[in-house]
N, C-alpha and C. Protein backbone atom coordinates (compact mmCIF):
# COMPACT_ATOMS: atom_id res chain seq x y z
N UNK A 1 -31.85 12.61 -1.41
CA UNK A 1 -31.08 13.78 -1.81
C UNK A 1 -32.03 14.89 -2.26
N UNK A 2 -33.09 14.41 -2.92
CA UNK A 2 -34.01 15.31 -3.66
C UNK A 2 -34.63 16.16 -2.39
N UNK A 3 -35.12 15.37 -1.33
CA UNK A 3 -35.75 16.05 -0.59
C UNK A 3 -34.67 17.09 0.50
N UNK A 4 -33.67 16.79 0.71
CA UNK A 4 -32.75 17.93 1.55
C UNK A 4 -32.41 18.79 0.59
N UNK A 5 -32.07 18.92 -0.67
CA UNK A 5 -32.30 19.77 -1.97
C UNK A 5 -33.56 20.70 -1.37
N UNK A 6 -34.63 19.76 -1.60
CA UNK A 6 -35.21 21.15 -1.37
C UNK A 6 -36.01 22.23 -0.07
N UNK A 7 -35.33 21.30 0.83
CA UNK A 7 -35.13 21.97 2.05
C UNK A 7 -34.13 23.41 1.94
N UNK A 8 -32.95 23.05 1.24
CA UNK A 8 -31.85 24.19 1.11
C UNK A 8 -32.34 25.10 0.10
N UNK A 9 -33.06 24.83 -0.79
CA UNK A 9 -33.27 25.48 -2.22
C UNK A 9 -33.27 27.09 -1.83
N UNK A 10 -34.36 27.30 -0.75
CA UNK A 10 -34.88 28.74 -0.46
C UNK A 10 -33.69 29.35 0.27
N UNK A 11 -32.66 28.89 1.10
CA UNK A 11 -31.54 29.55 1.22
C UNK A 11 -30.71 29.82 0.34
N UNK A 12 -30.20 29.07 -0.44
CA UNK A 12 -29.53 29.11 -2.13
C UNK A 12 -30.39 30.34 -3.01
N UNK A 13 -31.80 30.28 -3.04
CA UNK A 13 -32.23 31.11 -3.69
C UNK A 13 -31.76 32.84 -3.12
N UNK A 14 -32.19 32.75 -1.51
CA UNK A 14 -31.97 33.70 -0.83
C UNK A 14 -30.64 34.64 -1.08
N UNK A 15 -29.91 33.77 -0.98
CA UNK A 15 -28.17 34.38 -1.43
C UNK A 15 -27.96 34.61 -2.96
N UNK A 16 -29.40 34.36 -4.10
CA UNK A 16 -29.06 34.30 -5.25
C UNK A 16 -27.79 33.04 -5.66
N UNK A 17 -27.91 32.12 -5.33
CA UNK A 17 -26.88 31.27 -6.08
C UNK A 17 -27.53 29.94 -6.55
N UNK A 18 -27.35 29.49 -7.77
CA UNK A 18 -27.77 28.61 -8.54
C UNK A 18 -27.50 27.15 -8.20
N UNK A 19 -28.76 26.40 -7.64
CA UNK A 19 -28.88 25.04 -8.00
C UNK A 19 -28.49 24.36 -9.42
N UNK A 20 -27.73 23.06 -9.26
CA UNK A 20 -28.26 22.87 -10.57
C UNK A 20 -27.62 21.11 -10.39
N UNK A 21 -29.14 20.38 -10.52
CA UNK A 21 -29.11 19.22 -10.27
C UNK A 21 -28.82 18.15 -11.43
N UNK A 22 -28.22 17.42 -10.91
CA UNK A 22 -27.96 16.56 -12.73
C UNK A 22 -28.31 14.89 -11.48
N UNK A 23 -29.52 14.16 -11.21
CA UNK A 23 -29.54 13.23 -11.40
C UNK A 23 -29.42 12.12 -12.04
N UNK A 24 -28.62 10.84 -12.04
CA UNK A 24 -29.51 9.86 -12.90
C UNK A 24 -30.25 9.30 -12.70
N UNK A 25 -30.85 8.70 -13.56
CA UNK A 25 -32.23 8.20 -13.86
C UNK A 25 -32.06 6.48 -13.16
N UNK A 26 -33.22 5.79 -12.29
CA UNK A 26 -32.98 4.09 -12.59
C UNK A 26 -31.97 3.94 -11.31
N UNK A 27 -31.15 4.60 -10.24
CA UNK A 27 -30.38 4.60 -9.36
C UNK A 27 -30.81 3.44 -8.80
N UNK A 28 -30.01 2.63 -8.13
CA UNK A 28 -29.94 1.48 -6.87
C UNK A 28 -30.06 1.95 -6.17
N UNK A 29 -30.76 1.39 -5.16
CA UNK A 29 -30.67 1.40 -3.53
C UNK A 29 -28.85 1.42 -2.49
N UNK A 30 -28.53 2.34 -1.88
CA UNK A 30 -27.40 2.31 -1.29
C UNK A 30 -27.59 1.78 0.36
N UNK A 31 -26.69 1.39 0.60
CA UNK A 31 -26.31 1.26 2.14
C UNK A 31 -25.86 2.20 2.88
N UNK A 32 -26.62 3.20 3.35
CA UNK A 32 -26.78 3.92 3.73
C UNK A 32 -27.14 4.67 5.03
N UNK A 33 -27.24 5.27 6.12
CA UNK A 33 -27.71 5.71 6.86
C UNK A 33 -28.72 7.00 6.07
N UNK A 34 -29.75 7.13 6.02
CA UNK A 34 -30.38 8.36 5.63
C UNK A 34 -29.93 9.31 6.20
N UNK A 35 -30.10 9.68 7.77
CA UNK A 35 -29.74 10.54 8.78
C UNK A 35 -28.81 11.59 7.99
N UNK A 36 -27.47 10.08 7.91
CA UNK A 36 -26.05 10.72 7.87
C UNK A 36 -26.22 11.02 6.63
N UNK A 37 -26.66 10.60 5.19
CA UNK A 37 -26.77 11.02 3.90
C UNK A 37 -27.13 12.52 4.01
N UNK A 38 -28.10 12.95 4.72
CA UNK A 38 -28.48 14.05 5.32
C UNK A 38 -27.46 15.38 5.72
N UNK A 39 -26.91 14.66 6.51
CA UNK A 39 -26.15 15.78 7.65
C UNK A 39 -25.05 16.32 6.46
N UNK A 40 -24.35 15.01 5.90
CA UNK A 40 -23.24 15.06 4.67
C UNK A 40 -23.85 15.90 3.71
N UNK A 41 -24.89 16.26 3.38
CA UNK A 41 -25.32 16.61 2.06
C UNK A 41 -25.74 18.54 2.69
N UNK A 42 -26.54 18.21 3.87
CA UNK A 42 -26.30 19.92 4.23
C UNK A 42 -25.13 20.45 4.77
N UNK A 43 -24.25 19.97 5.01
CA UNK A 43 -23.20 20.29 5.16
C UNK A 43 -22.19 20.80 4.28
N UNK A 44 -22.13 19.67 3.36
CA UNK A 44 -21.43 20.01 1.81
C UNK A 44 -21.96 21.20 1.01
N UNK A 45 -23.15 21.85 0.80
CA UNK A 45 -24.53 22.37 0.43
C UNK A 45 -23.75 23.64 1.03
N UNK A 46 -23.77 23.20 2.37
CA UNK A 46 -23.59 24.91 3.17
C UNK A 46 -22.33 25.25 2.82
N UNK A 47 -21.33 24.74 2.59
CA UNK A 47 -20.19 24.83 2.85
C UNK A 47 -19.65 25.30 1.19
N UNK A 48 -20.11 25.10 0.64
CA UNK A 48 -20.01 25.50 -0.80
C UNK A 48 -20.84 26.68 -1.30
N UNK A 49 -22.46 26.89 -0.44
CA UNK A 49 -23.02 28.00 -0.65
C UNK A 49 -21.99 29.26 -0.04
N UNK A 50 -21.36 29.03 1.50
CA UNK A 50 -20.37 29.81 1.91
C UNK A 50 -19.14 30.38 1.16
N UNK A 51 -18.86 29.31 0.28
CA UNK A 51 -17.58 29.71 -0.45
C UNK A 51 -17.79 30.42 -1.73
N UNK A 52 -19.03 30.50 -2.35
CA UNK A 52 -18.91 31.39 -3.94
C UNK A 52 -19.68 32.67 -3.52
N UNK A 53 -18.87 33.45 -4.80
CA UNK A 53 -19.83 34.54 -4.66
C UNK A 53 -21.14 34.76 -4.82
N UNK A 54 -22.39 35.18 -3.95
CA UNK A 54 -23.37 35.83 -3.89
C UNK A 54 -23.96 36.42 -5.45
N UNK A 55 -24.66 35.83 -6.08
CA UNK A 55 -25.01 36.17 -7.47
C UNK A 55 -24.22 35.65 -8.28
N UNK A 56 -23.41 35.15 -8.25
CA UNK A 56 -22.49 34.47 -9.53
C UNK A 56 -22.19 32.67 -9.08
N UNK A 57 -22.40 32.52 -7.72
CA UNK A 57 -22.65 31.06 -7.39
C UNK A 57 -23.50 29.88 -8.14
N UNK A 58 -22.45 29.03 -8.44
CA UNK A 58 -22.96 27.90 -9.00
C UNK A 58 -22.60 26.86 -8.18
N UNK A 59 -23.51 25.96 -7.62
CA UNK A 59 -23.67 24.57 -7.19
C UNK A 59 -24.22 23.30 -7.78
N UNK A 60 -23.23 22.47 -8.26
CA UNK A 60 -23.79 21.59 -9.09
C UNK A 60 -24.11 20.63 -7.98
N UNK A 61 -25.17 19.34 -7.91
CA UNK A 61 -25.42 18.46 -7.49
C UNK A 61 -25.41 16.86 -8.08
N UNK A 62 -24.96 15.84 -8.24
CA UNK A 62 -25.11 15.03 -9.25
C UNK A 62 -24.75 13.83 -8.84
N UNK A 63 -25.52 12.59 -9.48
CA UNK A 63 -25.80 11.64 -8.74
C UNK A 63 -25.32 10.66 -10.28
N UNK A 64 -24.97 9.46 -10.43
CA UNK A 64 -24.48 8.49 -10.84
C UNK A 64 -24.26 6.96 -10.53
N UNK A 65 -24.44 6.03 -11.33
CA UNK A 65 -23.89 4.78 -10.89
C UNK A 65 -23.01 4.09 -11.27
N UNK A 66 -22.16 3.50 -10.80
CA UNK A 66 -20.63 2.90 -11.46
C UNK A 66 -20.94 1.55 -11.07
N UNK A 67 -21.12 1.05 -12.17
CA UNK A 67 -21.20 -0.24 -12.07
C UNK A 67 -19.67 -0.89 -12.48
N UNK A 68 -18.70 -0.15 -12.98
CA UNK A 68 -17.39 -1.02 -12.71
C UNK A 68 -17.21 -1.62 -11.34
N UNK A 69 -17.67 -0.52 -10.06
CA UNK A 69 -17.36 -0.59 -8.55
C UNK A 69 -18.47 -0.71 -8.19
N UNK A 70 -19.38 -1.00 -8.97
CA UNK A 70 -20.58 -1.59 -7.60
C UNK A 70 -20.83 -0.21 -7.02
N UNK A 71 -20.97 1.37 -6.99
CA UNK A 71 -21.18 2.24 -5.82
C UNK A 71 -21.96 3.18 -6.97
N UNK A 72 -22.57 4.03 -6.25
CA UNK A 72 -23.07 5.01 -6.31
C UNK A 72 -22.62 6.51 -6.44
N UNK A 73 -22.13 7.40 -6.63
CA UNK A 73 -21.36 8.44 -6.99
C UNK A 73 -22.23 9.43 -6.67
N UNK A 74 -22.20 10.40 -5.75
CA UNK A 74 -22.75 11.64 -5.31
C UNK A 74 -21.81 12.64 -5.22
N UNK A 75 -22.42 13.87 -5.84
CA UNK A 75 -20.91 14.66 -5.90
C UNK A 75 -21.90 16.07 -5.53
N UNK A 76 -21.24 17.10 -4.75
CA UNK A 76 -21.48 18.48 -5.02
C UNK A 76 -20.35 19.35 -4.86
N UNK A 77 -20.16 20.24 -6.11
CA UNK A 77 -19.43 20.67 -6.43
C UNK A 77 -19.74 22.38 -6.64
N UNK A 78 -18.72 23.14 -6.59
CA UNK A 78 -19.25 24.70 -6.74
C UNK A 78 -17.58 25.53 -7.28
N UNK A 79 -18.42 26.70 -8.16
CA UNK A 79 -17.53 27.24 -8.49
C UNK A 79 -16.74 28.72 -7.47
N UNK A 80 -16.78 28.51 -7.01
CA UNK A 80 -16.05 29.28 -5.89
C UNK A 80 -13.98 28.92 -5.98
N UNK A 81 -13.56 30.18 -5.31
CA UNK A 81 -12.30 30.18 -5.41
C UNK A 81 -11.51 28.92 -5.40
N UNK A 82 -11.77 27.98 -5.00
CA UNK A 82 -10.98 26.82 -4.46
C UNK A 82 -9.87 26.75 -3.70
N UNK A 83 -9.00 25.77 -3.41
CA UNK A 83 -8.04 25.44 -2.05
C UNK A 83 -6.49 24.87 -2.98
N UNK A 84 -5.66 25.39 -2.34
CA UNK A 84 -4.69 25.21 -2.83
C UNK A 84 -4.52 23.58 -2.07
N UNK A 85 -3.24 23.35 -3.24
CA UNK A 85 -2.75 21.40 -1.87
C UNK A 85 -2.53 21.68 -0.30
N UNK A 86 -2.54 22.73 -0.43
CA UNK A 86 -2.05 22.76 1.52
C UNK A 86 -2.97 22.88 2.19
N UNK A 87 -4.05 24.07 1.49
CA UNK A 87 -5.34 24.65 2.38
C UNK A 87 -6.36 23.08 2.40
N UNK A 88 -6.29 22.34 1.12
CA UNK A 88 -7.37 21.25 0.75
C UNK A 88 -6.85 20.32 2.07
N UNK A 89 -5.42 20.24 2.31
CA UNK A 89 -4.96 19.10 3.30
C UNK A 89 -5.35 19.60 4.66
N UNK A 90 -5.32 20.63 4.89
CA UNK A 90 -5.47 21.84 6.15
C UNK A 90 -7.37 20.77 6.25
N UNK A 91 -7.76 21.84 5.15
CA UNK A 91 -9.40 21.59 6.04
C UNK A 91 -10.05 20.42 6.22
N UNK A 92 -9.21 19.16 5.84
CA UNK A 92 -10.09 18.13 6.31
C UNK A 92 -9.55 17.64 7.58
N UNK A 93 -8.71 18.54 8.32
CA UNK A 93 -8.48 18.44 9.90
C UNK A 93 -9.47 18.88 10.79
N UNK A 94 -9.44 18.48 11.76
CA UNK A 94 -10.47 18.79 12.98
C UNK A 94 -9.92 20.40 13.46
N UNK A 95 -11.04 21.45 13.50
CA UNK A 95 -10.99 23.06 14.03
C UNK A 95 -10.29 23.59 13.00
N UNK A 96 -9.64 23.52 11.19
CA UNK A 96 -9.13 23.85 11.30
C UNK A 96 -10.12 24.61 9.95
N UNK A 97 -10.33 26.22 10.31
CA UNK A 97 -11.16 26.85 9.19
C UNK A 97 -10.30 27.97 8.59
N UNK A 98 -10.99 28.06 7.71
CA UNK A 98 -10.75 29.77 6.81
C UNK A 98 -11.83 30.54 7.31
N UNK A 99 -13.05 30.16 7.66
CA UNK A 99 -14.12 31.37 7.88
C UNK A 99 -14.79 31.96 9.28
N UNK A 100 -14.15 33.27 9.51
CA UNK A 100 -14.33 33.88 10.83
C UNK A 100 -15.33 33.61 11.74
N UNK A 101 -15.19 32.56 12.69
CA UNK A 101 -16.35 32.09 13.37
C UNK A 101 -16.40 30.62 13.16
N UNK A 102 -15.40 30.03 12.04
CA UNK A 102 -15.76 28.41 11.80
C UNK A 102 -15.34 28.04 12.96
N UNK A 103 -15.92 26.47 13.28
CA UNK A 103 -15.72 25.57 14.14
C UNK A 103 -14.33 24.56 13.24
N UNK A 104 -14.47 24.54 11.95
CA UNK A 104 -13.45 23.57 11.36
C UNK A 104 -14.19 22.18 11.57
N UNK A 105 -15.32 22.16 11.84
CA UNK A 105 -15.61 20.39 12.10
C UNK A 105 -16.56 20.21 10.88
N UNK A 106 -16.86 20.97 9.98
CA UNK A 106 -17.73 20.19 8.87
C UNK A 106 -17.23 18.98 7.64
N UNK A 107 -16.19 19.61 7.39
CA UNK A 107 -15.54 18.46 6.00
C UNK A 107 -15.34 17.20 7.10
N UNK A 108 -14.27 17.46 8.04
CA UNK A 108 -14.00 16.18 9.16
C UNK A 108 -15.35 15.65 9.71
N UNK A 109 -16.47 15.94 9.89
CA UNK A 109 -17.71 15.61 10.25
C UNK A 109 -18.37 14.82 8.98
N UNK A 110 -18.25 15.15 7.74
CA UNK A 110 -18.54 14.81 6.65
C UNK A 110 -17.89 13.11 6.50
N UNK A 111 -16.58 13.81 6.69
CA UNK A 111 -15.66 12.19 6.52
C UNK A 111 -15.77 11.42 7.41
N UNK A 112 -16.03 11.90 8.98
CA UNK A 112 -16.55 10.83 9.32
C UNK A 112 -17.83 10.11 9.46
N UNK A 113 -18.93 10.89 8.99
CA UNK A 113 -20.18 10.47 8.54
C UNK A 113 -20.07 8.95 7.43
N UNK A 114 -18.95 9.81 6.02
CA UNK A 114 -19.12 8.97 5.34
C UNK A 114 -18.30 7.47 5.60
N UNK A 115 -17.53 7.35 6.50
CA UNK A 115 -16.68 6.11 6.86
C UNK A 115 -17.54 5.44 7.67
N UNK A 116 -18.50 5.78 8.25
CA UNK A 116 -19.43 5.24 8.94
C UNK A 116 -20.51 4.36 7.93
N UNK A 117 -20.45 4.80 7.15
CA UNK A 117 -21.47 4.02 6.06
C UNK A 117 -20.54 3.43 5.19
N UNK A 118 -19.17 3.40 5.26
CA UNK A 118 -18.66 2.61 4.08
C UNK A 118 -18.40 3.14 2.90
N UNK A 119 -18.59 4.83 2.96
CA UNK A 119 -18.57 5.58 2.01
C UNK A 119 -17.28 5.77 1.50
N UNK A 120 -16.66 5.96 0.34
CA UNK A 120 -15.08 6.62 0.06
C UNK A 120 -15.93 8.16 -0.52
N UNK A 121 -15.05 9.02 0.62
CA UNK A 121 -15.29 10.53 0.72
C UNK A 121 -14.02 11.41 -0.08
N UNK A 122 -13.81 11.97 -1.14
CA UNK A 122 -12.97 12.69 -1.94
C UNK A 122 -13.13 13.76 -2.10
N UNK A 123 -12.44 14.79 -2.24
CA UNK A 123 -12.36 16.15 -2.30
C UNK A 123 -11.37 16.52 -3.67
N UNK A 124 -11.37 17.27 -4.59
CA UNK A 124 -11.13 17.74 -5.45
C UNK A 124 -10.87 19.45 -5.07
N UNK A 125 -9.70 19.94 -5.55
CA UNK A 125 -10.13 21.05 -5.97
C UNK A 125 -8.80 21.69 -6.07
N UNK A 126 -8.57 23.02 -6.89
CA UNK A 126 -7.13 23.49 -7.13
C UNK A 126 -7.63 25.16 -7.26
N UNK A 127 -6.83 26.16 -6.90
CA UNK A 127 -7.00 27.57 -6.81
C UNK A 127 -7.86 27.89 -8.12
N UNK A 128 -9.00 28.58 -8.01
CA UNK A 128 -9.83 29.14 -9.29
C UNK A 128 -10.78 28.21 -10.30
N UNK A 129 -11.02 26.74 -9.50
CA UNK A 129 -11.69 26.00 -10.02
C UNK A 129 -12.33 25.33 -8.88
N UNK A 130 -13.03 25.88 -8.12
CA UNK A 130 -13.72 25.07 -7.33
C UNK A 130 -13.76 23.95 -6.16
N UNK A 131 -14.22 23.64 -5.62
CA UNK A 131 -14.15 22.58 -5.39
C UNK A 131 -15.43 21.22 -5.47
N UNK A 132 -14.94 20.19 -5.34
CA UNK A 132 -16.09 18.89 -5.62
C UNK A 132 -15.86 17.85 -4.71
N UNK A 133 -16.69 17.64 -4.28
CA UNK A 133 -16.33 16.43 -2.98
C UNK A 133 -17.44 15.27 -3.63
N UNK A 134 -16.91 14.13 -3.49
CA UNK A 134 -17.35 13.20 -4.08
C UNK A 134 -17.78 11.79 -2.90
N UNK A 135 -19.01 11.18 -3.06
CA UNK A 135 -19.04 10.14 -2.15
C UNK A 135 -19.17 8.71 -2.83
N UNK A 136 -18.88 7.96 -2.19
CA UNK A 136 -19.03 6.67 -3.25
C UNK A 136 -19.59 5.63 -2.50
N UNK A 137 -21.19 5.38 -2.56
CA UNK A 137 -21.64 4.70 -1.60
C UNK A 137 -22.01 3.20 -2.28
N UNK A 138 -21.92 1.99 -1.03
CA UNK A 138 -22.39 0.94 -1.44
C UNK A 138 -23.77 0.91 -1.75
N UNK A 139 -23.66 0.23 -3.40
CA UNK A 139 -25.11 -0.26 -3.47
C UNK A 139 -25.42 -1.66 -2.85
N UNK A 140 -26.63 -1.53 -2.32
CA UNK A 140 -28.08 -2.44 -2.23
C UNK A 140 -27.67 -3.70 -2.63
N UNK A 141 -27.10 -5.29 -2.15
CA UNK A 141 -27.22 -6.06 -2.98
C UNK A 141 -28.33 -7.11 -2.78
């Protein structure tokens, strides 16, 4: 994660919008595809840098372990307008965008990245609070 972080950093910087990483410390090993950890994470990254405003953008990044469930918890989240229940149900369909020129295949590309690894992929979000998409990957046994 650290290292596609800072692959994106200089575009985030570029647009003025704020990183802001909250790892934990001591993490397990997940079952994982790297690749796809990858594609999911610039994707989510872009897709949240797209949605806040330019100088007032905040992107949180944050990593966790739940040992009630055995998984791993990766979340990025941003303060941008957010999605009402209809628009949130809308965009995790295939083509289906808000932004002039989208293809509509990133969140659905995301989810199916993460079902491919076994991931549970969640989305959060309600008008004027953002949104947070959450992954929950198997750890390492």
């Amino acid at each position: 994660v650290k290292e596609v972080v800072e692959l994106l950093k200089s575009r985030l910087d570029h647009k003025h919008i704020q990183l802001s990483l909250d790892f934990a410390d001591n993490l397990p090993a997940v079952r994982a595809s790297r690749r796809h950890l990858e594609h999911i994470i610039v994707n989510l990254v872009t897709n949240a840098a797209e949605a806040v405003i330019q100088g007032k953008g905040i992107i949180i990044i944050s990593t966790e372990y739940c040992p009630d469930v055995n998984r791993l918890r990766l979340s990025v989240q941003d303060n941008g307008p957010g999605m009402t229940p209809e628009l949130l149900r809308q965009a995790q369909e295939p083509f289906f965008s808000t932004k002039p020129g989208g293809t509509g295949l990133g969140l659905p590309l995301c989810r199916a990245l993460a079902w491919q690894i076994n991931a549970l992929f969640q989305i959060d979000s309600a008008p004027g609070n953002g949104v947070k998409v959450t992954l929950q990957l198997e750890v390492e046994t």
